[in-house]
Amino acid sequence: MTVSSPDLKEARYTWGADEFLFVEVDESMSLAANFKVMSIARKLSDAGLPGVVDICPANASLLVRFDPDVLPPSSLESTVRGIERELQNHNQQTLETRIIEVPVWYDDPFTAEVAQRFREGFHQEPDGTDLDYAAKVNGLKDAAEFIRRHHEQPWLVSMVGFVAGLPFLFQLVEREQQLQVPKYLSPRTDTPKLTVGHGGCFAAIYSVRGAGGYQMFGVAAAPIFDPAQSLADFKDFMVFFRPGDIVKFKPVTEEEYNAIQAQVEDGTYRYRQVPVTFDASKALSDPQAYNQELMEALNGI
């Protein structure tokens, strides 16, 4: 399937009150649908249309907030439809982005402690662990195999939101190889900050401590939301991730986690990242080979 595949029909355009245009590219998430969403969002942003207040891309749709006193609704819709036709006609399949290494302490004591507090009445298997359950429902041998499958292939940031700075991530593998895990039966009232979680086919990193229903597998070692912008990676914006980012999780030990925490504390930590041109046609036609190409770019820095 390519971005111009007949499986992706013309988007559906609807209105939310007087200030919002909702563009539904597809009813379900796919790499092709998400790539089209990101492409429309970036081209609309680059157009600098007076009256556009905010552009919020999601997994398979985007929401545009605008000022109707400056930009007539018909003009906005016409512009977005024109962008959609342009993408279809030119079959544009590349996106300038970056690949980022995200260190994770898997099977950590912080999420393990919280998971034990929310078993009975919250979880499908009260006597087990989230990692054991995830391995079981994916037909894997054990938690170690699940962790390996989780970090060995890259993930695409399909959207950022729900709470400030939280990325949703979609693994760049064939659909039949995607890890899928149901959410908790009932949401928890507590989730450790920087928990790496999973619900359905999506991974997420909880940017702040709070409620949550995703299965918990570990904690990221460095912040992804920095309101004080104290670290160099946040000098331009307090939210680290952007839609279209490629993430490669890297397992770290407790000692490595603590060393990163010390660098965060003294303000010297930097994420390993490198600019890449993401080619959706390659990712769709041969994910395994293209993932290796992406990871080689990261390993080369």
PDB file of C-alpha atoms in Angstrom:
ATOM      1  CA  MET A   1       0.000   0.000   0.000  1.00  0.00           C
ATOM      2  CA  THR A   2       1.237   3.504  -0.795  1.00  0.00           C
ATOM      3  CA  VAL A   3       0.163   6.893   0.446  1.00  0.00           C
ATOM      4  CA  SER A   4      -1.882   7.320  -2.735  1.00  0.00           C
ATOM      5  CA  SER A   5      -3.491   3.903  -2.294  1.00  0.00           C
ATOM      6  CA  PRO A   6      -7.162   3.596  -3.273  1.00  0.00           C
ATOM      7  CA  ASP A   7      -7.676   2.330   0.291  1.00  0.00           C
ATOM      8  CA  LEU A   8      -7.351   5.993   1.339  1.00  0.00           C
ATOM      9  CA  LYS A   9     -10.399   7.767  -0.004  1.00  0.00           C
ATOM     10  CA  GLU A  10     -10.963  11.507   0.013  1.00  0.00           C
ATOM     11  CA  ALA A  11     -11.019  12.875   3.557  1.00  0.00           C
ATOM     12  CA  ARG A  12     -14.288  13.765   5.261  1.00  0.00           C
ATOM     13  CA  TYR A  13     -14.670  17.428   6.253  1.00  0.00           C
ATOM     14  CA  THR A  14     -16.934  18.491   9.121  1.00  0.00           C
ATOM     15  CA  TRP A  15     -17.262  21.565  11.318  1.00  0.00           C
ATOM     16  CA  GLY A  16     -17.090  22.058  15.073  1.00  0.00           C
ATOM     17  CA  ALA A  17     -19.074  25.163  15.986  1.00  0.00           C
ATOM     18  CA  ASP A  18     -17.667  28.325  14.348  1.00  0.00           C
ATOM     19  CA  GLU A  19     -13.942  27.869  14.950  1.00  0.00           C
ATOM     20  CA  PHE A  20     -12.969  24.291  14.093  1.00  0.00           C
ATOM     21  CA  LEU A  21     -12.540  22.270  10.913  1.00  0.00           C
ATOM     22  CA  PHE A  22     -12.241  18.503  11.434  1.00  0.00           C
ATOM     23  CA  VAL A  23     -10.573  16.516   8.653  1.00  0.00           C
ATOM     24  CA  GLU A  24     -11.014  12.739   8.958  1.00  0.00           C
ATOM     25  CA  VAL A  25      -8.533  10.994   6.655  1.00  0.00           C
ATOM     26  CA  ASP A  26      -9.568   7.471   7.628  1.00  0.00           C
ATOM     27  CA  GLU A  27     -11.649   5.691  10.255  1.00  0.00           C
ATOM     28  CA  SER A  28      -8.685   3.709  11.580  1.00  0.00           C
ATOM     29  CA  MET A  29      -4.992   4.266  12.175  1.00  0.00           C
ATOM     30  CA  SER A  30      -2.505   3.119   9.553  1.00  0.00           C
ATOM     31  CA  LEU A  31       0.902   4.369   8.487  1.00  0.00           C
ATOM     32  CA  ALA A  32      -0.548   5.640   5.195  1.00  0.00           C
ATOM     33  CA  ALA A  33      -3.370   7.512   6.946  1.00  0.00           C
ATOM     34  CA  ASN A  34      -1.097   9.031   9.579  1.00  0.00           C
ATOM     35  CA  PHE A  35       1.475  10.055   6.975  1.00  0.00           C
ATOM     36  CA  LYS A  36      -1.247  11.837   4.993  1.00  0.00           C
ATOM     37  CA  VAL A  37      -2.440  13.620   8.156  1.00  0.00           C
ATOM     38  CA  MET A  38       1.089  14.822   8.965  1.00  0.00           C
ATOM     39  CA  SER A  39       1.680  15.932   5.375  1.00  0.00           C
ATOM     40  CA  ILE A  40      -1.537  17.992   5.289  1.00  0.00           C
ATOM     41  CA  ALA A  41      -0.746  19.515   8.687  1.00  0.00           C
ATOM     42  CA  ARG A  42       2.790  20.528   7.709  1.00  0.00           C
ATOM     43  CA  LYS A  43       1.785  21.976   4.337  1.00  0.00           C
ATOM     44  CA  LEU A  44      -1.040  23.955   5.961  1.00  0.00           C
ATOM     45  CA  SER A  45       1.382  25.252   8.585  1.00  0.00           C
ATOM     46  CA  ASP A  46       3.929  26.211   5.913  1.00  0.00           C
ATOM     47  CA  ALA A  47       1.210  28.100   4.022  1.00  0.00           C
ATOM     48  CA  GLY A  48       0.988  30.623   6.884  1.00  0.00           C
ATOM     49  CA  LEU A  49      -2.697  31.212   6.226  1.00  0.00           C
ATOM     50  CA  PRO A  50      -3.915  34.310   8.169  1.00  0.00           C
ATOM     51  CA  GLY A  51      -6.587  33.301  10.670  1.00  0.00           C
ATOM     52  CA  VAL A  52      -5.321  29.785  11.378  1.00  0.00           C
ATOM     53  CA  VAL A  53      -4.895  29.597  15.164  1.00  0.00           C
ATOM     54  CA  ASP A  54      -3.784  25.986  15.684  1.00  0.00           C
ATOM     55  CA  ILE A  55      -3.318  22.748  13.743  1.00  0.00           C
ATOM     56  CA  CYS A  56      -3.661  19.536  15.746  1.00  0.00           C
ATOM     57  CA  PRO A  57      -2.767  16.327  13.854  1.00  0.00           C
ATOM     58  CA  ALA A  58      -3.978  13.034  15.362  1.00  0.00           C
ATOM     59  CA  ASN A  59      -3.672   9.373  14.406  1.00  0.00           C
ATOM     60  CA  ALA A  60      -5.964   9.454  11.372  1.00  0.00           C
ATOM     61  CA  SER A  61      -7.402  12.976  11.436  1.00  0.00           C
ATOM     62  CA  LEU A  62      -6.552  16.576  12.143  1.00  0.00           C
ATOM     63  CA  LEU A  63      -8.358  19.475  13.769  1.00  0.00           C
ATOM     64  CA  VAL A  64      -7.807  23.039  12.585  1.00  0.00           C
ATOM     65  CA  ARG A  65      -8.780  25.933  14.830  1.00  0.00           C
ATOM     66  CA  PHE A  66      -9.287  29.253  13.035  1.00  0.00           C
ATOM     67  CA  ASP A  67     -10.654  32.749  13.502  1.00  0.00           C
ATOM     68  CA  PRO A  68     -13.763  33.054  11.279  1.00  0.00           C
ATOM     69  CA  ASP A  69     -13.553  36.865  11.473  1.00  0.00           C
ATOM     70  CA  VAL A  70     -10.208  36.674   9.658  1.00  0.00           C
ATOM     71  CA  LEU A  71     -10.524  33.489   7.605  1.00  0.00           C
ATOM     72  CA  PRO A  72     -13.870  32.526   6.036  1.00  0.00           C
ATOM     73  CA  PRO A  73     -14.674  28.827   6.610  1.00  0.00           C
ATOM     74  CA  SER A  74     -15.101  28.224   2.882  1.00  0.00           C
ATOM     75  CA  SER A  75     -11.612  29.601   2.199  1.00  0.00           C
ATOM     76  CA  LEU A  76     -10.042  27.349   4.835  1.00  0.00           C
ATOM     77  CA  GLU A  77     -11.822  24.252   3.537  1.00  0.00           C
ATOM     78  CA  SER A  78     -10.860  25.110  -0.030  1.00  0.00           C
ATOM     79  CA  THR A  79      -7.200  25.477   0.973  1.00  0.00           C
ATOM     80  CA  VAL A  80      -7.087  22.174   2.851  1.00  0.00           C
ATOM     81  CA  ARG A  81      -8.857  20.345   0.044  1.00  0.00           C
ATOM     82  CA  GLY A  82      -6.320  21.816  -2.376  1.00  0.00           C
ATOM     83  CA  ILE A  83      -3.467  20.501  -0.212  1.00  0.00           C
ATOM     84  CA  GLU A  84      -5.096  17.071  -0.143  1.00  0.00           C
ATOM     85  CA  ARG A  85      -5.423  17.026  -3.960  1.00  0.00           C
ATOM     86  CA  GLU A  86      -1.822  18.159  -4.344  1.00  0.00           C
ATOM     87  CA  LEU A  87      -0.586  15.327  -2.150  1.00  0.00           C
ATOM     88  CA  GLN A  88      -2.689  12.828  -4.087  1.00  0.00           C
ATOM     89  CA  ASN A  89      -1.571  14.068  -7.499  1.00  0.00           C
ATOM     90  CA  HIS A  90       2.121  14.280  -6.670  1.00  0.00           C
ATOM     91  CA  ASN A  91       2.175  11.106  -4.550  1.00  0.00           C
ATOM     92  CA  GLN A  92       4.509  12.800  -2.068  1.00  0.00           C
ATOM     93  CA  GLN A  93       5.864  10.125   0.251  1.00  0.00           C
ATOM     94  CA  THR A  94       8.730  11.710   2.198  1.00  0.00           C
ATOM     95  CA  LEU A  95       8.816  13.696   5.410  1.00  0.00           C
ATOM     96  CA  GLU A  96      11.725  15.553   6.988  1.00  0.00           C
ATOM     97  CA  THR A  97      11.954  14.384  10.589  1.00  0.00           C
ATOM     98  CA  ARG A  98      14.437  12.863  13.086  1.00  0.00           C
ATOM     99  CA  ILE A  99      15.151   9.525  14.738  1.00  0.00           C
ATOM    100  CA  ILE A 100      15.624   9.645  18.515  1.00  0.00           C
ATOM    101  CA  GLU A 101      17.051   7.119  20.952  1.00  0.00           C
ATOM    102  CA  VAL A 102      14.944   6.909  24.125  1.00  0.00           C
ATOM    103  CA  PRO A 103      16.595   5.024  27.031  1.00  0.00           C
ATOM    104  CA  VAL A 104      14.151   2.893  29.048  1.00  0.00           C
ATOM    105  CA  TRP A 105      14.588   0.956  32.276  1.00  0.00           C
ATOM    106  CA  TYR A 106      12.298  -2.006  31.570  1.00  0.00           C
ATOM    107  CA  ASP A 107      10.770  -4.023  34.418  1.00  0.00           C
ATOM    108  CA  ASP A 108      11.618  -1.249  36.873  1.00  0.00           C
ATOM    109  CA  PRO A 109      10.544  -1.093  40.529  1.00  0.00           C
ATOM    110  CA  PHE A 110       8.478   2.120  40.171  1.00  0.00           C
ATOM    111  CA  THR A 111       5.878   0.804  37.740  1.00  0.00           C
ATOM    112  CA  ALA A 112       6.018  -2.617  39.416  1.00  0.00           C
ATOM    113  CA  GLU A 113       5.008  -1.101  42.751  1.00  0.00           C
ATOM    114  CA  VAL A 114       2.121   0.841  41.213  1.00  0.00           C
ATOM    115  CA  ALA A 115       0.986  -2.215  39.247  1.00  0.00           C
ATOM    116  CA  GLN A 116       0.763  -4.233  42.454  1.00  0.00           C
ATOM    117  CA  ARG A 117      -1.472  -1.563  44.012  1.00  0.00           C
ATOM    118  CA  PHE A 118      -3.873  -1.755  41.084  1.00  0.00           C
ATOM    119  CA  ARG A 119      -4.404  -5.467  40.435  1.00  0.00           C
ATOM    120  CA  GLU A 120      -7.633  -6.710  41.982  1.00  0.00           C
ATOM    121  CA  GLY A 121     -10.576  -5.232  40.087  1.00  0.00           C
ATOM    122  CA  PHE A 122      -8.319  -3.264  37.734  1.00  0.00           C
ATOM    123  CA  HIS A 123      -6.311  -5.852  35.812  1.00  0.00           C
ATOM    124  CA  GLN A 124      -7.204  -8.867  33.695  1.00  0.00           C
ATOM    125  CA  GLU A 125      -4.747 -11.055  35.622  1.00  0.00           C
ATOM    126  CA  PRO A 126      -4.451  -9.834  39.235  1.00  0.00           C
ATOM    127  CA  ASP A 127      -1.785 -12.392  40.161  1.00  0.00           C
ATOM    128  CA  GLY A 128       0.672 -11.550  37.386  1.00  0.00           C
ATOM    129  CA  THR A 129       2.605  -8.569  36.076  1.00  0.00           C
ATOM    130  CA  ASP A 130       1.871  -6.265  33.151  1.00  0.00           C
ATOM    131  CA  LEU A 131       4.891  -7.601  31.243  1.00  0.00           C
ATOM    132  CA  ASP A 132       3.914 -11.236  31.815  1.00  0.00           C
ATOM    133  CA  TYR A 133       0.380 -10.483  30.663  1.00  0.00           C
ATOM    134  CA  ALA A 134       1.632  -8.639  27.569  1.00  0.00           C
ATOM    135  CA  ALA A 135       3.851 -11.590  26.638  1.00  0.00           C
ATOM    136  CA  LYS A 136       0.973 -14.019  27.099  1.00  0.00           C
ATOM    137  CA  VAL A 137      -1.583 -12.170  24.960  1.00  0.00           C
ATOM    138  CA  ASN A 138       0.998 -11.801  22.161  1.00  0.00           C
ATOM    139  CA  GLY A 139       1.864 -15.496  22.220  1.00  0.00           C
ATOM    140  CA  LEU A 140       5.446 -14.888  23.333  1.00  0.00           C
ATOM    141  CA  LYS A 141       7.593 -17.106  25.520  1.00  0.00           C
ATOM    142  CA  ASP A 142       8.124 -14.677  28.406  1.00  0.00           C
ATOM    143  CA  ALA A 143       8.496 -11.035  29.449  1.00  0.00           C
ATOM    144  CA  ALA A 144      12.084 -10.931  28.187  1.00  0.00           C
ATOM    145  CA  GLU A 145      10.945 -11.802  24.661  1.00  0.00           C
ATOM    146  CA  PHE A 146       8.245  -9.138  24.825  1.00  0.00           C
ATOM    147  CA  ILE A 147      10.821  -6.523  25.925  1.00  0.00           C
ATOM    148  CA  ARG A 148      13.086  -7.510  23.048  1.00  0.00           C
ATOM    149  CA  ARG A 149      10.242  -7.198  20.539  1.00  0.00           C
ATOM    150  CA  HIS A 150       9.311  -3.848  22.070  1.00  0.00           C
ATOM    151  CA  HIS A 151      12.710  -2.198  21.626  1.00  0.00           C
ATOM    152  CA  GLU A 152      14.262  -3.907  18.585  1.00  0.00           C
ATOM    153  CA  GLN A 153      12.199  -2.026  15.952  1.00  0.00           C
ATOM    154  CA  PRO A 154      11.499   1.746  15.741  1.00  0.00           C
ATOM    155  CA  TRP A 155       8.229   3.507  16.466  1.00  0.00           C
ATOM    156  CA  LEU A 156       6.531   6.476  14.785  1.00  0.00           C
ATOM    157  CA  VAL A 157       5.120   9.319  16.917  1.00  0.00           C
ATOM    158  CA  SER A 158       1.626   9.418  15.417  1.00  0.00           C
ATOM    159  CA  MET A 159       0.304  12.224  17.628  1.00  0.00           C
ATOM    160  CA  VAL A 160       1.081  14.200  20.798  1.00  0.00           C
ATOM    161  CA  GLY A 161      -1.608  15.047  23.312  1.00  0.00           C
ATOM    162  CA  PHE A 162      -4.115  13.827  25.910  1.00  0.00           C
ATOM    163  CA  VAL A 163      -1.878  15.446  28.532  1.00  0.00           C
ATOM    164  CA  ALA A 164       0.921  17.903  27.781  1.00  0.00           C
ATOM    165  CA  GLY A 165       3.770  16.295  25.886  1.00  0.00           C
ATOM    166  CA  LEU A 166       2.473  12.696  25.848  1.00  0.00           C
ATOM    167  CA  PRO A 167       3.387  10.912  22.578  1.00  0.00           C
ATOM    168  CA  PHE A 168       1.402   8.084  21.053  1.00  0.00           C
ATOM    169  CA  LEU A 169       3.676   5.708  19.139  1.00  0.00           C
ATOM    170  CA  PHE A 170       2.951   3.197  16.371  1.00  0.00           C
ATOM    171  CA  GLN A 171       5.533   0.468  15.730  1.00  0.00           C
ATOM    172  CA  LEU A 172       6.904   0.399  12.178  1.00  0.00           C
ATOM    173  CA  VAL A 173       6.417  -3.298  11.483  1.00  0.00           C
ATOM    174  CA  GLU A 174       4.041  -5.435   9.441  1.00  0.00           C
ATOM    175  CA  ARG A 175       0.536  -5.386  10.927  1.00  0.00           C
ATOM    176  CA  GLU A 176       0.691  -9.062  11.923  1.00  0.00           C
ATOM    177  CA  GLN A 177       3.871  -8.381  13.911  1.00  0.00           C
ATOM    178  CA  GLN A 178       2.497  -5.433  15.871  1.00  0.00           C
ATOM    179  CA  LEU A 179       2.377  -5.838  19.633  1.00  0.00           C
ATOM    180  CA  GLN A 180      -1.186  -5.473  20.889  1.00  0.00           C
ATOM    181  CA  VAL A 181      -2.189  -5.397  24.543  1.00  0.00           C
ATOM    182  CA  PRO A 182      -5.588  -4.470  26.046  1.00  0.00           C
ATOM    183  CA  LYS A 183      -5.723  -1.592  28.492  1.00  0.00           C
ATOM    184  CA  TYR A 184      -6.482  -2.204  32.166  1.00  0.00           C
ATOM    185  CA  LEU A 185     -10.080  -3.249  32.844  1.00  0.00           C
ATOM    186  CA  SER A 186     -10.474  -0.078  34.910  1.00  0.00           C
ATOM    187  CA  PRO A 187      -8.157   2.968  34.852  1.00  0.00           C
ATOM    188  CA  ARG A 188      -5.650   3.473  37.649  1.00  0.00           C
ATOM    189  CA  THR A 189      -5.592   6.666  39.674  1.00  0.00           C
ATOM    190  CA  ASP A 190      -1.779   6.657  39.616  1.00  0.00           C
ATOM    191  CA  THR A 191       0.906   6.160  36.973  1.00  0.00           C
ATOM    192  CA  PRO A 192       4.572   7.076  37.529  1.00  0.00           C
ATOM    193  CA  LYS A 193       5.970   9.956  35.510  1.00  0.00           C
ATOM    194  CA  LEU A 194       7.714   8.758  32.312  1.00  0.00           C
ATOM    195  CA  THR A 195       6.043   5.348  32.380  1.00  0.00           C
ATOM    196  CA  VAL A 196       6.329   3.523  29.062  1.00  0.00           C
ATOM    197  CA  GLY A 197       2.880   2.054  28.557  1.00  0.00           C
ATOM    198  CA  HIS A 198       0.851   0.227  25.949  1.00  0.00           C
ATOM    199  CA  GLY A 199      -2.822   0.081  25.004  1.00  0.00           C
ATOM    200  CA  GLY A 200      -4.178  -1.594  21.889  1.00  0.00           C
ATOM    201  CA  CYS A 201      -1.444  -1.247  19.242  1.00  0.00           C
ATOM    202  CA  PHE A 202      -0.123   2.037  20.655  1.00  0.00           C
ATOM    203  CA  ALA A 203       2.781   2.714  22.981  1.00  0.00           C
ATOM    204  CA  ALA A 204       2.862   5.910  25.040  1.00  0.00           C
ATOM    205  CA  ILE A 205       5.196   7.686  27.427  1.00  0.00           C
ATOM    206  CA  TYR A 206       3.387   9.368  30.323  1.00  0.00           C
ATOM    207  CA  SER A 207       4.869  12.860  30.493  1.00  0.00           C
ATOM    208  CA  VAL A 208       3.550  13.525  34.014  1.00  0.00           C
ATOM    209  CA  ARG A 209       2.351  11.478  36.959  1.00  0.00           C
ATOM    210  CA  GLY A 210      -1.374  10.826  36.944  1.00  0.00           C
ATOM    211  CA  ALA A 211      -4.232   8.499  36.079  1.00  0.00           C
ATOM    212  CA  GLY A 212      -3.875   5.967  33.280  1.00  0.00           C
ATOM    213  CA  GLY A 213      -5.081   2.689  31.868  1.00  0.00           C
ATOM    214  CA  TYR A 214      -2.204   1.462  29.683  1.00  0.00           C
ATOM    215  CA  GLN A 215      -0.170  -1.596  30.656  1.00  0.00           C
ATOM    216  CA  MET A 216       3.143  -0.496  32.217  1.00  0.00           C
ATOM    217  CA  PHE A 217       6.474  -1.910  31.016  1.00  0.00           C
ATOM    218  CA  GLY A 218       9.166   0.468  32.317  1.00  0.00           C
ATOM    219  CA  VAL A 219      10.207   4.088  32.750  1.00  0.00           C
ATOM    220  CA  ALA A 220      11.996   6.413  30.340  1.00  0.00           C
ATOM    221  CA  ALA A 221      15.204   7.786  31.832  1.00  0.00           C
ATOM    222  CA  ALA A 222      14.955  11.409  30.632  1.00  0.00           C
ATOM    223  CA  PRO A 223      12.121  13.982  30.630  1.00  0.00           C
ATOM    224  CA  ILE A 224       9.905  14.545  27.601  1.00  0.00           C
ATOM    225  CA  PHE A 225       8.104  17.597  29.038  1.00  0.00           C
ATOM    226  CA  ASP A 226      10.127  20.440  30.580  1.00  0.00           C
ATOM    227  CA  PRO A 227       8.049  23.557  31.392  1.00  0.00           C
ATOM    228  CA  ALA A 228      11.171  25.300  32.748  1.00  0.00           C
ATOM    229  CA  GLN A 229      13.053  24.483  29.523  1.00  0.00           C
ATOM    230  CA  SER A 230      16.132  23.811  31.615  1.00  0.00           C
ATOM    231  CA  LEU A 231      17.650  21.222  29.254  1.00  0.00           C
ATOM    232  CA  ALA A 232      19.160  22.054  25.862  1.00  0.00           C
ATOM    233  CA  ASP A 233      16.771  19.721  24.029  1.00  0.00           C
ATOM    234  CA  PHE A 234      13.892  21.955  25.200  1.00  0.00           C
ATOM    235  CA  LYS A 235      15.340  25.340  24.307  1.00  0.00           C
ATOM    236  CA  ASP A 236      12.769  25.864  21.530  1.00  0.00           C
ATOM    237  CA  PHE A 237       9.708  24.312  23.188  1.00  0.00           C
ATOM    238  CA  MET A 238       8.753  22.692  26.479  1.00  0.00           C
ATOM    239  CA  VAL A 239       7.372  19.584  24.687  1.00  0.00           C
ATOM    240  CA  PHE A 240      10.065  17.331  23.252  1.00  0.00           C
ATOM    241  CA  PHE A 241       8.242  15.052  20.801  1.00  0.00           C
ATOM    242  CA  ARG A 242       6.617  16.106  17.535  1.00  0.00           C
ATOM    243  CA  PRO A 243       4.308  14.108  15.256  1.00  0.00           C
ATOM    244  CA  GLY A 244       6.465  12.309  12.714  1.00  0.00           C
ATOM    245  CA  ASP A 245       9.405  11.695  15.067  1.00  0.00           C
ATOM    246  CA  ILE A 246      10.896   8.193  14.877  1.00  0.00           C
ATOM    247  CA  VAL A 247      11.703   6.627  18.271  1.00  0.00           C
ATOM    248  CA  LYS A 248      14.114   3.796  18.985  1.00  0.00           C
ATOM    249  CA  PHE A 249      13.792   2.538  22.560  1.00  0.00           C
ATOM    250  CA  LYS A 250      17.072   1.483  24.170  1.00  0.00           C
ATOM    251  CA  PRO A 251      17.022  -0.760  27.265  1.00  0.00           C
ATOM    252  CA  VAL A 252      19.217   0.466  30.128  1.00  0.00           C
ATOM    253  CA  THR A 253      20.220  -0.980  33.480  1.00  0.00           C
ATOM    254  CA  GLU A 254      19.528   0.570  36.863  1.00  0.00           C
ATOM    255  CA  GLU A 255      23.064   1.976  36.931  1.00  0.00           C
ATOM    256  CA  GLU A 256      22.682   3.517  33.464  1.00  0.00           C
ATOM    257  CA  TYR A 257      19.291   4.917  34.444  1.00  0.00           C
ATOM    258  CA  ASN A 258      20.797   6.571  37.534  1.00  0.00           C
ATOM    259  CA  ALA A 259      23.676   8.009  35.485  1.00  0.00           C
ATOM    260  CA  ILE A 260      21.191   9.603  33.068  1.00  0.00           C
ATOM    261  CA  GLN A 261      19.189  10.947  35.998  1.00  0.00           C
ATOM    262  CA  ALA A 262      22.359  12.611  37.296  1.00  0.00           C
ATOM    263  CA  GLN A 263      22.958  14.255  33.906  1.00  0.00           C
ATOM    264  CA  VAL A 264      19.356  15.491  33.865  1.00  0.00           C
ATOM    265  CA  GLU A 265      19.821  16.879  37.352  1.00  0.00           C
ATOM    266  CA  ASP A 266      22.957  18.844  36.447  1.00  0.00           C
ATOM    267  CA  GLY A 267      21.483  20.011  33.120  1.00  0.00           C
ATOM    268  CA  THR A 268      23.917  18.248  30.781  1.00  0.00           C
ATOM    269  CA  TYR A 269      21.767  15.451  29.353  1.00  0.00           C
ATOM    270  CA  ARG A 270      21.141  15.398  25.572  1.00  0.00           C
ATOM    271  CA  TYR A 271      19.056  12.906  23.611  1.00  0.00           C
ATOM    272  CA  ARG A 272      20.855  11.014  20.845  1.00  0.00           C
ATOM    273  CA  GLN A 273      19.054  12.080  17.686  1.00  0.00           C
ATOM    274  CA  VAL A 274      19.752  12.584  13.998  1.00  0.00           C
ATOM    275  CA  PRO A 275      17.763  14.211  11.152  1.00  0.00           C
ATOM    276  CA  VAL A 276      16.332  11.760   8.603  1.00  0.00           C
ATOM    277  CA  THR A 277      14.112  11.875   5.551  1.00  0.00           C
ATOM    278  CA  PHE A 278      11.343   9.398   6.299  1.00  0.00           C
ATOM    279  CA  ASP A 279      10.188   7.586   3.145  1.00  0.00           C
ATOM    280  CA  ALA A 280       6.695   6.156   3.634  1.00  0.00           C
ATOM    281  CA  SER A 281       6.850   4.087   0.437  1.00  0.00           C
ATOM    282  CA  LYS A 282       9.932   2.224   1.703  1.00  0.00           C
ATOM    283  CA  ALA A 283       8.397   1.774   5.153  1.00  0.00           C
ATOM    284  CA  LEU A 284       5.243   0.306   3.642  1.00  0.00           C
ATOM    285  CA  SER A 285       6.893  -1.917   1.035  1.00  0.00           C
ATOM    286  CA  ASP A 286       9.703  -3.415   3.167  1.00  0.00           C
ATOM    287  CA  PRO A 287       9.489  -2.378   6.831  1.00  0.00           C
ATOM    288  CA  GLN A 288      12.262  -4.686   8.043  1.00  0.00           C
ATOM    289  CA  ALA A 289      14.867  -3.412   5.579  1.00  0.00           C
ATOM    290  CA  TYR A 290      13.857   0.210   5.976  1.00  0.00           C
ATOM    291  CA  ASN A 291      13.915   0.016   9.776  1.00  0.00           C
ATOM    292  CA  GLN A 292      17.496  -1.219   9.568  1.00  0.00           C
ATOM    293  CA  GLU A 293      18.336   1.759   7.372  1.00  0.00           C
ATOM    294  CA  LEU A 294      16.800   4.148   9.893  1.00  0.00           C
ATOM    295  CA  MET A 295      18.637   2.603  12.812  1.00  0.00           C
ATOM    296  CA  GLU A 296      21.939   2.701  10.962  1.00  0.00           C
ATOM    297  CA  ALA A 297      21.489   6.463  10.650  1.00  0.00           C
ATOM    298  CA  LEU A 298      21.175   6.667  14.443  1.00  0.00           C
ATOM    299  CA  ASN A 299      24.111   4.360  15.027  1.00  0.00           C
ATOM    300  CA  GLY A 300      26.275   6.511  12.779  1.00  0.00           C
ATOM    301  CA  ILE A 301      26.343   9.504  15.153  1.00  0.00           C
TER     302      ILE A 301
END
